[in-house]
PDB file of C-alpha atoms in Angstrom:
ATOM      1  CA  MET A1151       0.299  -0.158   0.034  1.00 73.00           C
ATOM      2  CA  ALA A1152       1.621   3.359  -1.138  1.00 83.00           C
ATOM      3  CA  LEU A1153       2.407   5.940   1.844  1.00 95.00           C
ATOM      4  CA  TRP A1154       2.201   8.867  -0.553  1.00 97.00           C
ATOM      5  CA  HIS A1155      -0.043  10.194  -3.242  1.00 98.00           C
ATOM      6  CA  ILE A1156       0.062  13.253  -5.689  1.00 98.00           C
ATOM      7  CA  ALA A1157      -1.587  16.298  -5.294  1.00 98.00           C
ATOM      8  CA  GLN A1158      -1.925  18.848  -8.057  1.00 98.00           C
ATOM      9  CA  LEU A1159      -3.180  22.327  -8.480  1.00 97.00           C
ATOM     10  CA  ASN A1160      -3.961  23.705 -11.742  1.00 95.00           C
ATOM     11  CA  VAL A1161      -5.138  27.788 -12.136  1.00 95.00           C
ATOM     12  CA  ALA A1162      -6.481  29.139 -15.168  1.00 94.00           C
ATOM     13  CA  ARG A1163      -7.870  32.590 -15.846  1.00 94.00           C
ATOM     14  CA  LEU A1164     -10.763  32.400 -18.199  1.00 95.00           C
ATOM     15  CA  LEU A1165     -11.222  34.635 -21.345  1.00 96.00           C
ATOM     16  CA  HIS A1166     -15.115  35.206 -20.725  1.00 97.00           C
ATOM     17  CA  PRO A1167     -17.420  34.567 -17.235  1.00 96.00           C
ATOM     18  CA  ILE A1168     -17.888  30.869 -17.007  1.00 94.00           C
ATOM     19  CA  ASP A1169     -21.639  31.492 -18.286  1.00 95.00           C
ATOM     20  CA  HIS A1170     -20.606  33.353 -21.122  1.00 97.00           C
ATOM     21  CA  PRO A1171     -21.588  31.881 -24.524  1.00 97.00           C
ATOM     22  CA  ALA A1172     -18.058  31.789 -25.447  1.00 96.00           C
ATOM     23  CA  THR A1173     -17.465  29.538 -22.763  1.00 96.00           C
ATOM     24  CA  SER A1174     -19.866  27.200 -23.272  1.00 96.00           C
ATOM     25  CA  GLU A1175     -18.374  24.160 -24.991  1.00 96.00           C
ATOM     26  CA  PHE A1176     -15.898  24.383 -22.098  1.00 95.00           C
ATOM     27  CA  VAL A1177     -18.572  24.011 -19.568  1.00 94.00           C
ATOM     28  CA  ALA A1178     -20.075  21.374 -21.439  1.00 95.00           C
ATOM     29  CA  LEU A1179     -16.880  19.342 -21.563  1.00 95.00           C
ATOM     30  CA  LEU A1180     -16.781  19.753 -17.597  1.00 94.00           C
ATOM     31  CA  ASP A1181     -18.849  16.860 -16.673  1.00 94.00           C
ATOM     32  CA  PRO A1182     -17.554  14.249 -19.404  1.00 95.00           C
ATOM     33  CA  ILE A1183     -13.551  15.184 -18.486  1.00 95.00           C
ATOM     34  CA  ASN A1184     -14.357  15.188 -14.718  1.00 94.00           C
ATOM     35  CA  GLN A1185     -15.770  11.927 -15.031  1.00 95.00           C
ATOM     36  CA  LEU A1186     -13.045  10.438 -17.354  1.00 96.00           C
ATOM     37  CA  ALA A1187     -10.567  11.532 -14.135  1.00 96.00           C
ATOM     38  CA  GLU A1188     -12.825   9.405 -11.631  1.00 97.00           C
ATOM     39  CA  ASP A1189     -12.659   6.589 -14.105  1.00 97.00           C
ATOM     40  CA  SER A1190      -9.079   6.735 -14.722  1.00 97.00           C
ATOM     41  CA  PRO A1191      -6.573   4.513 -13.225  1.00 97.00           C
ATOM     42  CA  GLY A1192      -4.874   6.149 -10.158  1.00 97.00           C
ATOM     43  CA  PHE A1193      -7.681   8.559  -9.457  1.00 98.00           C
ATOM     44  CA  VAL A1194      -8.031   9.256  -5.644  1.00 98.00           C
ATOM     45  CA  TRP A1195     -10.017  12.626  -5.038  1.00 98.00           C
ATOM     46  CA  ARG A1196     -11.013  15.684  -6.877  1.00 98.00           C
ATOM     47  CA  LEU A1197     -12.522  18.976  -5.292  1.00 97.00           C
ATOM     48  CA  GLN A1198     -15.725  20.168  -6.351  1.00 94.00           C
ATOM     49  CA  ASP A1199     -18.893  21.967  -5.074  1.00 89.00           C
ATOM     50  CA  GLU A1200     -22.716  21.007  -5.231  1.00 87.00           C
ATOM     51  CA  SER A1201     -22.435  21.317  -9.099  1.00 84.00           C
ATOM     52  CA  GLY A1202     -19.779  18.412  -9.465  1.00 87.00           C
ATOM     53  CA  ASN A1203     -17.081  20.761 -10.555  1.00 86.00           C
ATOM     54  CA  ALA A1204     -14.940  23.440  -8.642  1.00 91.00           C
ATOM     55  CA  THR A1205     -15.869  26.464 -10.921  1.00 90.00           C
ATOM     56  CA  GLU A1206     -17.860  28.374  -8.644  1.00 88.00           C
ATOM     57  CA  ILE A1207     -14.971  27.845  -6.235  1.00 92.00           C
ATOM     58  CA  ASP A1208     -13.277  31.711  -5.563  1.00 91.00           C
ATOM     59  CA  VAL A1209      -9.962  31.331  -4.209  1.00 92.00           C
ATOM     60  CA  PHE A1210      -8.335  34.159  -5.580  1.00 92.00           C
ATOM     61  CA  GLY A1211     -10.978  36.741  -5.566  1.00 93.00           C
ATOM     62  CA  ASP A1212     -11.613  36.750  -9.080  1.00 94.00           C
ATOM     63  CA  PRO A1213     -14.503  34.983 -10.771  1.00 93.00           C
ATOM     64  CA  LEU A1214     -12.420  34.533 -14.053  1.00 95.00           C
ATOM     65  CA  VAL A1215     -10.181  32.269 -12.499  1.00 94.00           C
ATOM     66  CA  ILE A1216     -10.985  28.844 -11.851  1.00 94.00           C
ATOM     67  CA  ILE A1217      -9.095  25.837 -10.367  1.00 95.00           C
ATOM     68  CA  ASN A1218      -8.805  22.298 -10.296  1.00 96.00           C
ATOM     69  CA  LEU A1219      -7.194  20.186  -7.299  1.00 98.00           C
ATOM     70  CA  SER A1220      -7.090  16.439  -7.291  1.00 98.00           C
ATOM     71  CA  VAL A1221      -5.260  13.578  -5.863  1.00 98.00           C
ATOM     72  CA  TRP A1222      -3.414  10.746  -7.702  1.00 98.00           C
ATOM     73  CA  GLU A1223      -2.009   7.478  -6.751  1.00 97.00           C
ATOM     74  CA  SER A1224       1.197   8.361  -8.609  1.00 96.00           C
ATOM     75  CA  ILE A1225       2.542  11.233 -10.874  1.00 96.00           C
ATOM     76  CA  GLU A1226       2.393   8.512 -13.682  1.00 96.00           C
ATOM     77  CA  SER A1227      -1.535   7.761 -13.441  1.00 97.00           C
ATOM     78  CA  PHE A1228      -1.785  11.874 -13.508  1.00 97.00           C
ATOM     79  CA  ARG A1229       0.315  12.199 -16.381  1.00 95.00           C
ATOM     80  CA  ALA A1230      -1.532   9.243 -18.222  1.00 96.00           C
ATOM     81  CA  TYR A1231      -4.655  10.997 -17.318  1.00 96.00           C
ATOM     82  CA  VAL A1232      -3.622  14.649 -18.609  1.00 94.00           C
ATOM     83  CA  TYR A1233      -1.760  13.223 -21.802  1.00 93.00           C
ATOM     84  CA  LYS A1234      -2.830  10.197 -22.807  1.00 94.00           C
ATOM     85  CA  SER A1235      -6.510  10.282 -22.672  1.00 93.00           C
ATOM     86  CA  ALA A1236      -9.578  12.505 -24.004  1.00 92.00           C
ATOM     87  CA  HIS A1237      -8.435  15.089 -21.761  1.00 92.00           C
ATOM     88  CA  LEU A1238      -5.543  15.851 -23.943  1.00 91.00           C
ATOM     89  CA  ASP A1239      -7.984  17.187 -26.863  1.00 92.00           C
ATOM     90  CA  VAL A1240      -9.277  19.701 -24.286  1.00 92.00           C
ATOM     91  CA  LEU A1241      -6.087  20.958 -23.043  1.00 90.00           C
ATOM     92  CA  ARG A1242      -4.768  21.343 -26.543  1.00 93.00           C
ATOM     93  CA  ARG A1243      -8.103  23.668 -26.981  1.00 94.00           C
ATOM     94  CA  ARG A1244      -6.971  25.651 -23.910  1.00 93.00           C
ATOM     95  CA  ALA A1245      -6.322  28.896 -25.905  1.00 93.00           C
ATOM     96  CA  GLU A1246      -9.959  29.073 -26.800  1.00 95.00           C
ATOM     97  CA  TRP A1247     -11.396  29.438 -23.115  1.00 95.00           C
ATOM     98  CA  PHE A1248      -8.308  30.497 -21.294  1.00 94.00           C
ATOM     99  CA  ASP A1249      -5.523  33.525 -20.979  1.00 93.00           C
ATOM    100  CA  GLY A1250      -2.037  32.525 -21.327  1.00 84.00           C
ATOM    101  CA  HIS A1251       0.348  31.781 -18.428  1.00 73.00           C
ATOM    102  CA  GLU A1252       3.353  33.820 -17.682  1.00 71.00           C
ATOM    103  CA  ALA A1253       3.778  32.077 -13.997  1.00 78.00           C
ATOM    104  CA  PRO A1254       3.455  28.665 -13.258  1.00 80.00           C
ATOM    105  CA  HIS A1255      -0.146  27.538 -13.097  1.00 92.00           C
ATOM    106  CA  LEU A1256       0.242  23.779 -12.093  1.00 94.00           C
ATOM    107  CA  VAL A1257       2.232  22.591  -9.061  1.00 98.00           C
ATOM    108  CA  LEU A1258       2.550  18.940  -7.679  1.00 98.00           C
ATOM    109  CA  TRP A1259       3.284  17.647  -4.214  1.00 98.00           C
ATOM    110  CA  TRP A1260       3.365  14.778  -2.239  1.00 98.00           C
ATOM    111  CA  VAL A1261       0.380  14.030   0.392  1.00 98.00           C
ATOM    112  CA  PRO A1262       0.011  11.030   2.815  1.00 97.00           C
ATOM    113  CA  ALA A1263      -2.157   8.452   1.222  1.00 97.00           C
ATOM    114  CA  GLY A1264      -6.061   9.378   2.402  1.00 95.00           C
ATOM    115  CA  HIS A1265      -5.297  13.110   2.765  1.00 96.00           C
ATOM    116  CA  GLN A1266      -7.342  15.966   1.037  1.00 97.00           C
ATOM    117  CA  PRO A1267      -5.358  18.647   0.503  1.00 97.00           C
ATOM    118  CA  THR A1268      -7.191  22.240   1.371  1.00 97.00           C
ATOM    119  CA  THR A1269      -7.423  25.211  -1.298  1.00 97.00           C
ATOM    120  CA  ALA A1270      -5.246  27.042   1.227  1.00 97.00           C
ATOM    121  CA  ARG A1271      -2.240  24.847   1.160  1.00 97.00           C
ATOM    122  CA  ALA A1272      -2.469  24.213  -2.700  1.00 97.00           C
ATOM    123  CA  ILE A1273      -1.827  27.956  -3.127  1.00 97.00           C
ATOM    124  CA  GLU A1274       0.806  27.759  -0.755  1.00 97.00           C
ATOM    125  CA  ARG A1275       2.568  25.291  -2.946  1.00 98.00           C
ATOM    126  CA  LEU A1276       1.799  27.489  -6.158  1.00 97.00           C
ATOM    127  CA  THR A1277       3.138  30.558  -4.311  1.00 96.00           C
ATOM    128  CA  HIS A1278       6.261  28.233  -3.341  1.00 97.00           C
ATOM    129  CA  LEU A1279       6.883  27.138  -6.792  1.00 97.00           C
ATOM    130  CA  ARG A1280       6.556  30.266  -8.322  1.00 95.00           C
ATOM    131  CA  ASP A1281       9.082  31.859  -5.886  1.00 96.00           C
ATOM    132  CA  HIS A1282      11.475  29.160  -5.499  1.00 97.00           C
ATOM    133  CA  GLY A1283      11.113  27.097  -8.610  1.00 96.00           C
ATOM    134  CA  PRO A1284      10.617  23.363  -8.520  1.00 97.00           C
ATOM    135  CA  THR A1285      12.099  21.983  -5.141  1.00 97.00           C
ATOM    136  CA  ALA A1286      10.791  18.699  -3.115  1.00 96.00           C
ATOM    137  CA  ALA A1287       8.083  20.799  -1.527  1.00 97.00           C
ATOM    138  CA  ALA A1288       6.268  22.153  -5.102  1.00 98.00           C
ATOM    139  CA  PHE A1289       7.216  20.505  -8.315  1.00 97.00           C
ATOM    140  CA  THR A1290       5.913  20.021 -12.154  1.00 95.00           C
ATOM    141  CA  VAL A1291       5.508  17.198 -14.055  1.00 93.00           C
ATOM    142  CA  ARG A1292       8.434  17.725 -15.864  1.00 93.00           C
ATOM    143  CA  ASP A1293      10.960  18.433 -12.776  1.00 95.00           C
ATOM    144  CA  ARG A1294       9.657  16.027 -10.532  1.00 93.00           C
ATOM    145  CA  TYR A1295      10.675  14.697  -6.869  1.00 96.00           C
ATOM    146  CA  PRO A1296      10.346  11.457  -5.348  1.00 95.00           C
ATOM    147  CA  PRO A1297       8.181  11.094  -2.186  1.00 95.00           C
ATOM    148  CA  PRO A1298       9.387  11.918   0.939  1.00 92.00           C
ATOM    149  CA  ALA A1299      11.652   9.296   2.932  1.00 83.00           C
ATOM    150  CA  THR A1300       9.434  10.180   6.025  1.00 60.00           C
ATOM    151  CA  ALA A1301       6.006  11.779   6.913  1.00 48.00           C
ATOM    152  CA  GLU A1302       5.793  15.667   6.746  1.00 53.00           C
ATOM    153  CA  SER A1303       3.104  18.027   7.143  1.00 48.00           C
ATOM    154  CA  ALA A1304       0.823  17.952   3.770  1.00 57.00           C
TER     155      ALA A1304
END
């Protein structure tokens, strides 16, 4: 049994409000893509509100900024979902719905198996990545770190 899982936060800023016609195709894809994630090998948990997604969870004080926070059994299982499933087709279309990114917008970090990270902790990890670059505390798919040897605060 794994002692550690990988948490990920992805932050994106919509070009238009979530209820704008230009965003409607993205919104229509949310349920199927979320279901694809939940059905993917290695999926553990994802943040969601009453609607079943996280688009109404405002953690930055900007209604155009949406987040995706989830936990996976491994980096490999997360990576397979993102880059080797139908999710990739949606990812390729991101410029239709989102602003480009100057600062890092995706962060990974290890959490004890069974832990569900808070949005506050996730934002701390993203801030750490932006301030310090990839480290064992906050890293990217490309610049990854192994799980901790001993338990630490998630």
